[in-house]
mmCIF file of C-alpha atoms in Angstrom:
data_model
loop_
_atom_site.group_PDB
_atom_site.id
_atom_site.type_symbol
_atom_site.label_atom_id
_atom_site.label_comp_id
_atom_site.label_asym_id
_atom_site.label_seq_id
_atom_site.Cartn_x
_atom_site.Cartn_y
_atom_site.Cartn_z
ATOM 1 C CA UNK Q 414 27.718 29.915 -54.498
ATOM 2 C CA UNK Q 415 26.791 28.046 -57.952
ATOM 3 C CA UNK Q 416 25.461 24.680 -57.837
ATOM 4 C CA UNK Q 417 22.103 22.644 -58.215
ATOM 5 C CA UNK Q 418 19.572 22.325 -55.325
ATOM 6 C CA UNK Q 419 17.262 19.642 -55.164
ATOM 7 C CA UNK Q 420 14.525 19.551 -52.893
ATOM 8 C CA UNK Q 421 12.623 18.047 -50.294
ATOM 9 C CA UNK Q 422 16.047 15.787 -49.185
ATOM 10 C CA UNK Q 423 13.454 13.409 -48.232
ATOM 11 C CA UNK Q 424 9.703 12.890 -49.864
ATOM 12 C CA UNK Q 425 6.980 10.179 -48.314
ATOM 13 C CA UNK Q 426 4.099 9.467 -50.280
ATOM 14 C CA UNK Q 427 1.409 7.393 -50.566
ATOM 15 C CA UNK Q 428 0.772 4.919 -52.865
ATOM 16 C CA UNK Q 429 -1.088 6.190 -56.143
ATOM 17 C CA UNK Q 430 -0.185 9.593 -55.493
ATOM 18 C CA UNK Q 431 1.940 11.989 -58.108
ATOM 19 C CA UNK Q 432 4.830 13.890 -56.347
ATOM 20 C CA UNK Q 433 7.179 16.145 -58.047
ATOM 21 C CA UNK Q 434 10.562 16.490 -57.101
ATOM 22 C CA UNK Q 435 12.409 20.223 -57.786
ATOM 23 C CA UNK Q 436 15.613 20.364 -59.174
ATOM 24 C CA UNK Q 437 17.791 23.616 -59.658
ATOM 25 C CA UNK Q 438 20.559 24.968 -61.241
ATOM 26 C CA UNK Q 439 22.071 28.412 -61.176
ATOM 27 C CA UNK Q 440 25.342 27.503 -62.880
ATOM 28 C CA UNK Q 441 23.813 28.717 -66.350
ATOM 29 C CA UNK Q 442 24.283 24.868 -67.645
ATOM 30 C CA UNK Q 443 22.700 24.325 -71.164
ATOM 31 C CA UNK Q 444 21.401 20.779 -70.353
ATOM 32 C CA UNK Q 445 19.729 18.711 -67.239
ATOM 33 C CA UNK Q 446 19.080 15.334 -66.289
ATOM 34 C CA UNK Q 447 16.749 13.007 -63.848
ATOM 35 C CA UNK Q 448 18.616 9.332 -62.519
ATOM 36 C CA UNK Q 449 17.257 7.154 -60.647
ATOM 37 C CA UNK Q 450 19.791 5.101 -58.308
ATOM 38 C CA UNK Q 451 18.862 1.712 -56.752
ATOM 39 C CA UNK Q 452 21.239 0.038 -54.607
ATOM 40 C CA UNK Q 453 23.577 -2.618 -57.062
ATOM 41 C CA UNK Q 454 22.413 -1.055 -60.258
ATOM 42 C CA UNK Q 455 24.281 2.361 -60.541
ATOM 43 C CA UNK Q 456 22.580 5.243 -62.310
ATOM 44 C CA UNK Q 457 19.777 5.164 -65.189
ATOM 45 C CA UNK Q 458 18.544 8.198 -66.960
ATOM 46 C CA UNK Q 459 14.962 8.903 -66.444
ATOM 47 C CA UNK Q 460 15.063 12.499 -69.072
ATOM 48 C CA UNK Q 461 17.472 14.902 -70.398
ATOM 49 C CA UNK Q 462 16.781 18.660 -71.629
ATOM 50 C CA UNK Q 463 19.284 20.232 -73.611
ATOM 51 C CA UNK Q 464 17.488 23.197 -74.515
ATOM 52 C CA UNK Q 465 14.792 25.249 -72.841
ATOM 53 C CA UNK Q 466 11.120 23.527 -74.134
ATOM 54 C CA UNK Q 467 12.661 20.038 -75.053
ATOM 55 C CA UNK Q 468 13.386 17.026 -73.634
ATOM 56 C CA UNK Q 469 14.095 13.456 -74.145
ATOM 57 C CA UNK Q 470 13.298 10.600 -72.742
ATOM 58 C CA UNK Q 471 16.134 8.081 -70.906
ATOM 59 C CA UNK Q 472 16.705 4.401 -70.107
ATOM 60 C CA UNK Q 473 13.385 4.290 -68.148
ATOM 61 C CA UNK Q 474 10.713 7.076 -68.728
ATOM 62 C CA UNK Q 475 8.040 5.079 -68.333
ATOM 63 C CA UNK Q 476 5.970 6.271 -65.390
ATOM 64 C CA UNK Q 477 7.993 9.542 -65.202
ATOM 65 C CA UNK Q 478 7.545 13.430 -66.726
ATOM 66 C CA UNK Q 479 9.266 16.627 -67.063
ATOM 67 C CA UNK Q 480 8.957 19.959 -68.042
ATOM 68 C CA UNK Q 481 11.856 22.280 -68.986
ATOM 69 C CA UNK Q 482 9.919 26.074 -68.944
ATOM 70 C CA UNK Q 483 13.337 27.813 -67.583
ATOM 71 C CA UNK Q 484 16.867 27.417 -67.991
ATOM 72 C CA UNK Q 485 17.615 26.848 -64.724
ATOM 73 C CA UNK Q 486 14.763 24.753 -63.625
ATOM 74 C CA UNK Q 487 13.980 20.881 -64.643
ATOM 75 C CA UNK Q 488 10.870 19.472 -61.910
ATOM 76 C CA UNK Q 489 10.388 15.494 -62.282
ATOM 77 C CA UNK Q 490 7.236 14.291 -61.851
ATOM 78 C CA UNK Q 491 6.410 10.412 -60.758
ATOM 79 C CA UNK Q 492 3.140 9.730 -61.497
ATOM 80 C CA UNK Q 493 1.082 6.636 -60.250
ATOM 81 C CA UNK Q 494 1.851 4.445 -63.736
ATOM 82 C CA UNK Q 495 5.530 4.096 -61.975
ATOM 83 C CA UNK Q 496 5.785 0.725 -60.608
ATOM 84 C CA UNK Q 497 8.314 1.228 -58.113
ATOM 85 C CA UNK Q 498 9.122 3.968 -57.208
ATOM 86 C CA UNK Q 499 10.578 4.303 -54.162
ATOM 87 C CA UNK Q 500 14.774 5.199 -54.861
ATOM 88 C CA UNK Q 501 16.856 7.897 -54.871
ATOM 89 C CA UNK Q 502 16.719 10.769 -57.414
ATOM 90 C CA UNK Q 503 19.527 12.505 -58.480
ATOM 91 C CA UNK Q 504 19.492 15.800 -61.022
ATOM 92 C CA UNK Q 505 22.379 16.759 -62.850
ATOM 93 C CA UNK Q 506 23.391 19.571 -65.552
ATOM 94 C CA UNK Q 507 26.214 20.306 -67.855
ATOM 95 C CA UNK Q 508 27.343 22.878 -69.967
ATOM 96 C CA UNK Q 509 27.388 22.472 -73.684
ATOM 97 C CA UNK Q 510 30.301 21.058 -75.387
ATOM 98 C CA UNK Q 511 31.445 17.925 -75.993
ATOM 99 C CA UNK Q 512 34.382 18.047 -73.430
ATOM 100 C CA UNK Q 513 32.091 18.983 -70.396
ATOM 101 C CA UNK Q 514 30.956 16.938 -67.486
ATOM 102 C CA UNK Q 515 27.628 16.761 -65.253
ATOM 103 C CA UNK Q 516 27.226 18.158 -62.366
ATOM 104 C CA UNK Q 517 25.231 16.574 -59.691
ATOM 105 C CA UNK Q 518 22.568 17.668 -56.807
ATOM 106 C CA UNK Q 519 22.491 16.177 -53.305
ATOM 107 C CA UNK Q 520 19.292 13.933 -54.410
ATOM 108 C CA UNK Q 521 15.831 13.092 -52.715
ATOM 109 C CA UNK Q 522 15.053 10.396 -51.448
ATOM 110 C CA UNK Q 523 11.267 9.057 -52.289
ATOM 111 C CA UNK Q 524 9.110 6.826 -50.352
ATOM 112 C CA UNK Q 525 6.287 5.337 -51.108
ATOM 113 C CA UNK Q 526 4.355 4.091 -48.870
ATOM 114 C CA UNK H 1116 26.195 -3.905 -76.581
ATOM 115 C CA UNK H 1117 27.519 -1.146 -75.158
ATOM 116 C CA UNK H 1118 28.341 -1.195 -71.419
ATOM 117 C CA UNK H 1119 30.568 -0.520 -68.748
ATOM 118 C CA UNK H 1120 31.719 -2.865 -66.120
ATOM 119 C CA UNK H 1121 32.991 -2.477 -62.434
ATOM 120 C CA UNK H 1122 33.424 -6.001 -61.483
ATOM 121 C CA UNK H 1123 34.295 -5.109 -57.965
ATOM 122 C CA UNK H 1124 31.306 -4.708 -56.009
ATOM 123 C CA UNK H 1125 32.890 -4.588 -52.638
ATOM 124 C CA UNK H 1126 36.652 -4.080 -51.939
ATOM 125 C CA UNK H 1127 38.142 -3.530 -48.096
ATOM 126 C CA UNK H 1128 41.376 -2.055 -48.039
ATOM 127 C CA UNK H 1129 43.207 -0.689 -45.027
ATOM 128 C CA UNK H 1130 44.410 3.146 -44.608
ATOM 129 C CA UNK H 1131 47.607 3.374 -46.106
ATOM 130 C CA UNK H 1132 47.451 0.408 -48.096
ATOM 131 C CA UNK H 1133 47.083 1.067 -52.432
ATOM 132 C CA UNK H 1134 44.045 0.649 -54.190
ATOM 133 C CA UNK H 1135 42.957 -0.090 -57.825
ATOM 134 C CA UNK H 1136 39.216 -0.085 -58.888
ATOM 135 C CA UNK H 1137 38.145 -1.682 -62.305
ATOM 136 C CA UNK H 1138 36.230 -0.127 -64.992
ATOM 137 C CA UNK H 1139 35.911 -1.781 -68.512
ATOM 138 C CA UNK H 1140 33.906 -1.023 -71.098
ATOM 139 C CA UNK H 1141 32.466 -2.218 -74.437
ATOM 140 C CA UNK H 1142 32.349 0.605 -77.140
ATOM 141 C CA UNK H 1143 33.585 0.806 -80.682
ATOM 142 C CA UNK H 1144 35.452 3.674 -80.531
ATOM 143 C CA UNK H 1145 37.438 5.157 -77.206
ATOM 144 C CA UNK H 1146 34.613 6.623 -75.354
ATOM 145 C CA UNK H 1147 35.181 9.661 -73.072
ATOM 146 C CA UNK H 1148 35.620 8.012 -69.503
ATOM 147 C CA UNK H 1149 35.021 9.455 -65.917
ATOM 148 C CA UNK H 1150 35.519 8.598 -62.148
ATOM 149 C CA UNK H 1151 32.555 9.825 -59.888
ATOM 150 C CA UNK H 1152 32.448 9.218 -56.351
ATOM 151 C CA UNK H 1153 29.449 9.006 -53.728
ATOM 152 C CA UNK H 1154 29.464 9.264 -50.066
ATOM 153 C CA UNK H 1155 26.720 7.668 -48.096
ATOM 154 C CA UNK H 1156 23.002 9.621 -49.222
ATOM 155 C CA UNK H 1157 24.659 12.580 -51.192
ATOM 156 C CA UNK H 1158 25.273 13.196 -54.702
ATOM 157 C CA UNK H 1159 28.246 12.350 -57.161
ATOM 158 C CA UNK H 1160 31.380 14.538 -56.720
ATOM 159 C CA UNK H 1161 33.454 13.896 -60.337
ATOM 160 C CA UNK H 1162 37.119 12.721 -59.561
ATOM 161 C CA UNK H 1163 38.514 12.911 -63.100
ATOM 162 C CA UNK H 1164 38.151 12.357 -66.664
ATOM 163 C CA UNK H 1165 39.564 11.651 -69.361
ATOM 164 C CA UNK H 1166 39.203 12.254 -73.602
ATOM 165 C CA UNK H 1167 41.944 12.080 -75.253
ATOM 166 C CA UNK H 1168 45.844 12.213 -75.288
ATOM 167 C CA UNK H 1169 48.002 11.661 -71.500
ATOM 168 C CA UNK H 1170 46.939 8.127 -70.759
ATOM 169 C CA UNK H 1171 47.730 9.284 -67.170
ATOM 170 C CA UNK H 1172 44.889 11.139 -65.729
ATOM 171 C CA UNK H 1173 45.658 13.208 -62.832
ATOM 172 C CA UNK H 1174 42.830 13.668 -60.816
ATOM 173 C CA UNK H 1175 41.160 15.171 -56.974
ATOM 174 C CA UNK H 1176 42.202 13.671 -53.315
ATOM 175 C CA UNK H 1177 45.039 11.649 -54.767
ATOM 176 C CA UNK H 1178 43.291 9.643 -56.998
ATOM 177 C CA UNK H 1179 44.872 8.726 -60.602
ATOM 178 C CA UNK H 1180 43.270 6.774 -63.621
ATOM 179 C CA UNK H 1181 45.236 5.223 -66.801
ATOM 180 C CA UNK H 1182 43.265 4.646 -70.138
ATOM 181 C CA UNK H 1183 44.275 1.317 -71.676
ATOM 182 C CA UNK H 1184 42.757 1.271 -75.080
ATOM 183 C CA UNK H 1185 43.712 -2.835 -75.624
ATOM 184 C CA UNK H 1186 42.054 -4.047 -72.086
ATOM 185 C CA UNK H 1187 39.266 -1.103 -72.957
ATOM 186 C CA UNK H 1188 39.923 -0.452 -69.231
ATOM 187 C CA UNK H 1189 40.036 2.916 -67.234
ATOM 188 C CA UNK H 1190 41.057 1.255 -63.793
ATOM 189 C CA UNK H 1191 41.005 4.316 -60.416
ATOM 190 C CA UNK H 1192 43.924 3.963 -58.162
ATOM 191 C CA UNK H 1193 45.257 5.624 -55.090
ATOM 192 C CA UNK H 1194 48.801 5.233 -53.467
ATOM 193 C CA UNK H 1195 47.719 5.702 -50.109
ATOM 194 C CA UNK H 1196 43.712 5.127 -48.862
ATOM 195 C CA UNK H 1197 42.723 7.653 -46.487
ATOM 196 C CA UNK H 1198 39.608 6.162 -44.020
ATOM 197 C CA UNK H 1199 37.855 9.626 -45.370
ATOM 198 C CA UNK H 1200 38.207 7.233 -48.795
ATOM 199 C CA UNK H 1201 35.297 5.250 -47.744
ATOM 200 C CA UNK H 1202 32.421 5.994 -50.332
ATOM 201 C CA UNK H 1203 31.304 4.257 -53.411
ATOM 202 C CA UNK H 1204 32.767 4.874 -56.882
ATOM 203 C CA UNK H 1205 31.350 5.273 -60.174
ATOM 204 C CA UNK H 1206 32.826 4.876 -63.329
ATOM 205 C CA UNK H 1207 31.263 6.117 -66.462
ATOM 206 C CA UNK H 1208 31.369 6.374 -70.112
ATOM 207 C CA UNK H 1209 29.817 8.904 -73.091
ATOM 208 C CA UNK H 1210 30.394 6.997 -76.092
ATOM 209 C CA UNK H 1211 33.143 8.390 -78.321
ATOM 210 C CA UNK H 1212 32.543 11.922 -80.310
ATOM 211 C CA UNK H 1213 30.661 13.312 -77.320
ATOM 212 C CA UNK H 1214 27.315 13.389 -76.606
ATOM 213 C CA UNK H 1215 25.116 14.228 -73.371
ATOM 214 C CA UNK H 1216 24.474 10.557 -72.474
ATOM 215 C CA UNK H 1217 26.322 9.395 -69.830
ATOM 216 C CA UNK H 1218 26.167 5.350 -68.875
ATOM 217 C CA UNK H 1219 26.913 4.043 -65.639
ATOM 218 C CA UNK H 1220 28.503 1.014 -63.996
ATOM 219 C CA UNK H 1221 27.028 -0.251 -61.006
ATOM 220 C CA UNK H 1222 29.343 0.833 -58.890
ATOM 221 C CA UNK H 1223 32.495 -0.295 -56.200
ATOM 222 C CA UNK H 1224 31.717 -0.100 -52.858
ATOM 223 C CA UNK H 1225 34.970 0.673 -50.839
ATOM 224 C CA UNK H 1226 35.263 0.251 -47.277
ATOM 225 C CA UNK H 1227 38.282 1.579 -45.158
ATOM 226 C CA UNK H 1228 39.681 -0.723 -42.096
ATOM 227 C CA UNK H 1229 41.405 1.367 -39.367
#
């Protein structure tokens, strides 16, 4: 079955530790994303890849980075310069065109303890 | 600014009754609009969407949303709430013309009473 994968469902780490969080997509979508979702404040883009090798930053990138080496692969990383960053992380991807919508993974949750 | 608005944070219905959840949103031109929803610790499942033409959007599980370009509103209702209803629900805007940015509101909790 197509979809996106994210994994571990749940992450504990210690505080001033990097942790990446995997996120895949076998649906052959053009573009991914990172959010971050806090309870009350909805969804904010971390990054966005359109294109294999590029990326952009979001809303709030700061403390946050990416790599896009494969199509169907686009790893977060929160490194120690995040402030807070224990939330939920959710990955999404989309096919190109302006009429197409994202597509979302199950999320991981991070804790930092 | 740009923004989008879901002034209902909670809302308790009961199953059977109708239900209506808000969405405005500030853009200059008629932004593409969608419905996500979210059950407890999972992702977003996408309920329906809307671009352009039918102001009537038919979408999954029963749910319907109308585009009203002079309230700038793309409210979500259901005739009939189902207690599997229970989740929350995002609505969501790309500003018009496209784009791969999608902004969020913050979200309608909606609770089910037996």
């Amino acid at each position: 079955d197509g979809g996106i994968t994210q994994s571990p469902k749940y992450l504990f780490r210690k505080e001033g530790q990097n942790v990446t969080l995997s996120c895949e997509q076998n649906l052959n979508h053009d573009a991914m994303y990172w959010y971050r979702q806090d309870p009350g404040q909805g969804l904010r883009l971390i990054y966005y890849s359109q294109i294999v090798n590029d990326f952009q930053k979001g809303d709030i990138a700061e403390g946050y980075s990416v790599s896009r080496e494969k199509k169907e692969s686009f790893p977060l990383t929160v490194t120690s310069a995040q402030k807070n960053p224990t939330a939920f992380y959710l990955c999404a991807s989309r096919l190109a065109g302006a009429y197409n919508e994202q597509f979302f993974g199950p999320g991981t949750r991070l804790t930092v303890l | 600014a740009q923004s989008v608005t879901q002034p209902d944070i909670h809302i308790t219905v009961s199953e059977g009754a109708s239900l209506e959840l808000r969405c405005n949103y500030s853009y200059g031109a008629t932004p593409y609009l969608f419905w996500y929803v979210q059950s407890p610790g999972q992702g977003l499942q996408l309920l329906l969407k809307y671009f352009s033409g039918d102001t009537l959007v038919q979408g999954i599980k029963g749910f319907e949303a109308e585009f009203k370009r002079s309230q700038s509103s793309f409210n979500l209702r259901k005739p009939s709430v189902h207690w599997s209803d229970a989740a929350e629900y995002f609505c969501a805007v790309v500003p018009g013309g496209g784009g791969n940015k999608l902004t969020f509101g913050t979200g309608t909790q909606l609770k089910v009473e037996l």
